[in-house]
Amino acid sequence: MIAVSRALILGPGGLQGAYSGGVVATLGRKLGRNYFNSLYGCSAGAYTGSYLVSDQPDLIEVMWRECVFDKRLIRWQNILHRGQPILDLFYLDNVLRNDPYRLSIENLLNSPVKMFIVTTECRTGTACYFSPKTPKEFFLQVRASAAVPYLHPEVLIDGLEYVDGGLSDPLPIEKALADGHDEVVVVCNTSQLALNRPGLVLSTIGAMGYPGRQAMLRSLAKQQRVASLVEKNRAQIRIIFPSAEPPLRWHFDSSKTRINQLVDLGIRDALAFLKT
């Protein structure tokens, strides 16, 4: 029997990533981490995916339900405090480092599942796909992947600055296919693959502050054609979309009730996906 190579792609979406949290927790519990050979995580998807790669699917759900609501992660009051990020990824890193939500870095680094963390290099505007080799690398890379412009500072890695992977390759489907995977499962946190108009405008504004903005803008334009890529390769690609309108009002809606509803939606959709 010929072995099938499978990839899981987890896209960005801010707190809308609670949807992929519900999906991936369920896939991990039902299929096990070794069902996938590679995981590509961008922004919120990188944090979620790390718990699957470390074989801790239950902590995915717990972390989304208990750690990111209200002012835990999004701190709008920091607009008045220069030097303090509005999107507090340092807090999130501490969540992953400490009980009761501790990520097993040893399991992650020694996992049979290859993890790719998508970031955007500020100078060139191109996507970079990191695979961490040490705990220090992991925490720098995952923070860089989710460093939304204006809400969190750029992250310095080996002398270069990186920001949100969503500005260069939010859904690295083409990368996964080029890497030779036979099957690709994509978890999309919104009802469509391409950015909607408000999302495209915000991403365009985010790109404008960096030297590599032209490359970022070309990537955003390319993202608008991602549905064509999926159609062209439909025999290899399966998409998990929200089956109902996501309850969050926008990417950074931190309502505990709505985040939990979104996790629940992800669990239901994952169970339905597994039946197909």
Coordinates of C-alpha atoms in Angstrom, one line a residue:
M1 CA 0.0 0.0 0.0
I2 CA 1.3 3.4 -1.0
A3 CA 1.5 5.8 2.0
V4 CA -0.6 9.0 1.6
S5 CA 1.0 12.2 2.7
R6 CA -1.4 14.6 4.3
A7 CA -1.1 18.3 5.3
L8 CA -3.3 20.4 7.6
I9 CA -3.5 24.1 7.0
L10 CA -4.7 26.5 9.7
G11 CA -5.3 30.1 8.6
P12 CA -5.4 33.4 10.5
G13 CA -8.4 35.3 11.8
G14 CA -7.6 36.8 15.2
L15 CA -10.1 35.6 17.8
Q16 CA -12.1 34.0 15.0
G17 CA -9.4 31.3 15.3
A18 CA -11.6 29.9 18.0
Y19 CA -13.3 28.1 15.2
S20 CA -10.2 26.3 14.1
G21 CA -9.6 25.6 17.8
G22 CA -12.8 23.6 18.0
V23 CA -12.1 21.9 14.7
V24 CA -8.5 20.9 15.4
A25 CA -9.2 19.8 19.0
T26 CA -11.8 17.4 17.5
L27 CA -9.6 16.2 14.7
G28 CA -6.8 15.6 17.1
R29 CA -9.0 13.6 19.5
K30 CA -10.5 11.5 16.7
L31 CA -7.7 11.0 14.3
G32 CA -4.5 11.6 16.4
R33 CA -1.8 13.9 15.4
N34 CA 0.0 11.4 13.2
Y35 CA -2.8 11.4 10.7
F36 CA -1.2 14.5 9.2
N37 CA 2.4 14.5 8.1
S38 CA 2.7 18.3 8.1
L39 CA 1.0 21.2 9.7
Y40 CA 1.1 24.8 8.3
G41 CA 0.0 27.4 10.8
C42 CA -0.5 31.1 10.2
S43 CA -1.1 33.6 12.9
A44 CA -3.8 32.3 15.3
G45 CA -3.4 29.0 13.4
A46 CA 0.2 28.6 14.5
Y47 CA -0.7 28.8 18.2
T48 CA -3.6 26.3 17.7
G49 CA -1.5 24.0 15.6
S50 CA 1.3 23.8 18.1
Y51 CA -0.9 21.9 20.5
L52 CA -1.8 19.3 17.8
V53 CA 1.8 18.8 16.9
S54 CA 2.7 18.3 20.6
D55 CA -0.2 15.8 20.8
Q56 CA -2.2 17.8 23.3
P57 CA -5.6 18.3 21.5
D58 CA -7.6 18.8 24.7
L59 CA -5.6 21.8 25.6
I60 CA -6.5 23.5 22.3
E61 CA -10.1 23.7 23.3
V62 CA -9.4 24.7 26.9
M63 CA -7.0 27.4 25.9
W64 CA -9.5 29.0 23.5
R65 CA -12.3 28.8 26.0
E66 CA -10.4 30.1 29.0
C67 CA -7.4 32.3 28.0
V68 CA -8.3 34.8 25.3
F69 CA -11.6 36.5 26.3
D70 CA -12.2 40.0 27.7
K71 CA -8.9 41.9 28.2
R72 CA -6.6 38.9 28.5
L73 CA -5.3 39.1 25.0
I74 CA -6.7 42.2 23.4
R75 CA -6.0 45.3 25.5
W76 CA -7.4 48.4 23.9
Q77 CA -6.5 50.5 26.9
N78 CA -2.8 50.1 25.8
I79 CA -3.4 52.7 23.1
L80 CA -2.8 55.2 25.9
H81 CA 0.4 53.4 27.0
R82 CA 3.2 53.8 24.6
G83 CA 5.3 50.6 24.2
Q84 CA 2.7 48.2 25.4
P85 CA 1.1 46.1 22.6
I86 CA -2.7 46.1 22.1
L87 CA -2.4 42.5 21.0
D88 CA -0.5 41.0 23.9
L89 CA 1.3 38.0 22.5
F90 CA 3.7 38.0 25.3
Y91 CA 0.8 37.1 27.6
L92 CA -0.1 34.3 25.2
D93 CA 3.5 33.0 25.2
N94 CA 3.3 32.8 29.0
V95 CA 0.1 30.8 28.7
L96 CA 1.9 28.2 26.6
R97 CA 4.8 28.2 29.0
N98 CA 3.0 27.6 32.3
D99 CA 0.5 25.2 33.9
P100 CA -2.3 24.4 33.5
Y101 CA -2.0 25.2 29.7
R102 CA 1.6 24.3 29.3
L103 CA 2.6 23.3 25.8
S104 CA 5.0 20.3 25.7
I105 CA 7.8 21.9 23.7
E106 CA 9.8 18.6 23.9
N107 CA 6.9 16.8 22.2
L108 CA 6.5 19.5 19.6
L109 CA 10.2 19.6 18.7
N110 CA 10.4 15.8 18.5
S111 CA 7.1 15.3 16.8
P112 CA 6.8 13.2 13.6
V113 CA 4.6 15.9 12.3
K114 CA 6.5 18.6 10.5
M115 CA 5.4 22.1 11.6
F116 CA 5.7 25.2 9.4
I117 CA 5.0 28.6 11.0
V118 CA 4.1 31.2 8.4
T119 CA 5.6 34.7 8.9
T120 CA 6.2 37.8 6.7
E121 CA 9.7 39.3 6.4
C122 CA 9.2 43.1 6.7
R123 CA 12.1 44.1 4.4
T124 CA 11.2 42.0 1.4
G125 CA 7.5 41.3 2.1
T126 CA 7.9 37.7 1.3
A127 CA 6.6 34.6 3.2
C128 CA 8.9 32.7 5.4
Y129 CA 8.1 29.2 6.6
F130 CA 9.8 28.4 9.8
S131 CA 10.2 25.0 11.4
P132 CA 11.5 25.5 15.0
K133 CA 14.4 23.5 16.3
T134 CA 14.6 25.0 19.8
P135 CA 12.1 26.4 22.4
K136 CA 13.5 29.9 21.8
E137 CA 13.0 29.6 18.0
F138 CA 9.4 28.4 18.5
F139 CA 8.3 31.2 20.7
L140 CA 9.9 33.9 18.5
Q141 CA 8.5 32.3 15.3
V142 CA 4.9 31.8 16.6
R143 CA 4.8 35.4 18.0
A144 CA 6.1 36.7 14.7
S145 CA 3.4 34.8 12.8
A146 CA 0.7 36.5 14.8
A147 CA 2.2 40.0 15.1
V148 CA -0.6 42.1 13.5
P149 CA 0.7 45.5 12.3
Y150 CA 0.0 48.4 14.7
L151 CA -1.3 46.0 17.3
H152 CA 2.0 44.2 18.1
P153 CA 5.6 45.2 17.4
E154 CA 7.7 43.5 14.7
V155 CA 9.6 40.4 16.0
L156 CA 13.4 40.2 15.4
I157 CA 14.7 36.8 14.3
D158 CA 18.3 36.4 13.4
G159 CA 18.7 40.2 12.6
L160 CA 15.5 40.4 10.5
E161 CA 12.1 41.8 11.4
Y162 CA 9.0 39.7 10.8
V163 CA 5.2 40.3 11.2
D164 CA 1.9 38.6 10.6
G165 CA 2.1 35.7 8.1
G166 CA -1.4 36.7 6.9
L167 CA 0.3 39.5 4.9
S168 CA 2.1 37.1 2.7
D169 CA 0.5 33.6 2.7
P170 CA -2.5 33.3 5.0
L171 CA -3.5 29.9 3.6
P172 CA -0.3 28.3 2.3
I173 CA -2.2 25.8 0.0
E174 CA 0.3 26.3 -2.9
K175 CA 3.2 25.6 -0.5
A176 CA 1.7 22.4 0.8
L177 CA 1.0 21.1 -2.7
A178 CA 4.6 22.1 -3.8
D179 CA 5.9 20.1 -0.8
G180 CA 4.4 17.0 -2.3
H181 CA 1.4 16.3 -0.1
D182 CA -1.3 14.1 -1.7
E183 CA -4.1 15.4 0.5
V184 CA -4.5 18.9 2.0
V185 CA -7.1 19.8 4.6
V186 CA -7.7 23.5 5.1
V187 CA -9.5 25.0 8.1
C188 CA -10.9 28.3 7.2
N189 CA -12.1 30.5 10.0
T190 CA -14.5 32.5 7.8
S191 CA -17.2 31.5 5.3
Q192 CA -15.0 32.2 2.3
L193 CA -11.4 31.5 1.4
A194 CA -10.5 34.9 0.0
L195 CA -10.4 38.0 2.2
N196 CA -13.7 40.0 2.2
R197 CA -13.5 43.7 1.3
P198 CA -13.1 45.0 4.9
G199 CA -10.4 42.4 5.6
L200 CA -8.6 43.3 2.4
V201 CA -8.7 47.0 3.2
L202 CA -7.3 46.4 6.7
S203 CA -4.6 44.1 5.4
T204 CA -3.6 46.6 2.8
I205 CA -3.3 49.3 5.4
G206 CA -1.2 47.0 7.6
A207 CA 1.2 46.3 4.7
M208 CA 1.8 50.0 3.9
G209 CA 4.2 50.6 6.9
Y210 CA 6.9 48.2 5.6
P211 CA 9.6 48.3 3.0
G212 CA 8.2 45.0 1.5
R213 CA 4.7 46.4 1.0
Q214 CA 4.7 45.9 -2.8
A215 CA 5.3 42.1 -2.3
M216 CA 2.7 42.0 0.4
L217 CA 0.2 43.7 -1.8
R218 CA 0.9 41.2 -4.6
S219 CA 0.3 38.4 -2.1
L220 CA -3.0 39.9 -1.0
A221 CA -4.1 40.2 -4.6
K222 CA -3.1 36.6 -5.2
Q223 CA -5.1 35.5 -2.2
Q224 CA -8.2 36.8 -3.9
R225 CA -7.7 34.0 -6.5
V226 CA -7.2 31.2 -4.0
A227 CA -10.6 29.7 -4.9
S228 CA -9.4 29.1 -8.4
L229 CA -6.3 27.2 -7.0
V230 CA -8.6 25.0 -4.9
E231 CA -10.8 24.3 -7.8
K232 CA -7.9 23.4 -10.0
N233 CA -6.7 20.9 -7.3
R234 CA -10.0 19.8 -5.9
A235 CA -9.1 16.2 -6.0
Q236 CA -6.5 16.8 -3.4
I237 CA -8.0 19.6 -1.2
R238 CA -10.8 19.6 1.3
I239 CA -12.0 22.7 3.1
I240 CA -13.7 23.0 6.5
F241 CA -15.8 26.1 6.6
P242 CA -18.1 27.4 9.3
S243 CA -21.5 25.9 8.6
A244 CA -23.3 28.9 10.2
E245 CA -22.5 32.5 10.5
P246 CA -19.7 32.9 13.0
P247 CA -21.0 34.6 16.2
L248 CA -18.0 36.9 16.6
R249 CA -18.7 40.5 15.3
W250 CA -15.1 40.9 14.0
H251 CA -11.6 39.5 14.3
F252 CA -11.0 40.9 17.7
D253 CA -14.4 40.5 19.4
S254 CA -13.3 39.1 22.8
S255 CA -16.7 38.2 24.2
K256 CA -16.4 34.9 26.2
T257 CA -19.9 33.8 25.2
R258 CA -19.3 34.3 21.5
I259 CA -15.8 32.7 21.5
N260 CA -17.3 29.6 23.2
Q261 CA -20.1 29.5 20.7
L262 CA -17.4 29.6 17.9
V263 CA -15.5 26.8 19.5
D264 CA -18.7 24.8 19.7
L265 CA -19.4 25.5 16.0
G266 CA -15.9 24.2 15.1
I267 CA -16.5 21.0 17.1
R268 CA -19.8 20.3 15.3
D269 CA -18.3 21.0 11.9
A270 CA -15.3 18.8 12.5
L271 CA -17.6 15.9 13.5
A272 CA -19.6 16.4 10.4
F273 CA -16.4 16.5 8.3
L274 CA -15.3 13.2 9.7
K275 CA -18.5 11.6 8.6
T276 CA -18.0 12.6 4.9

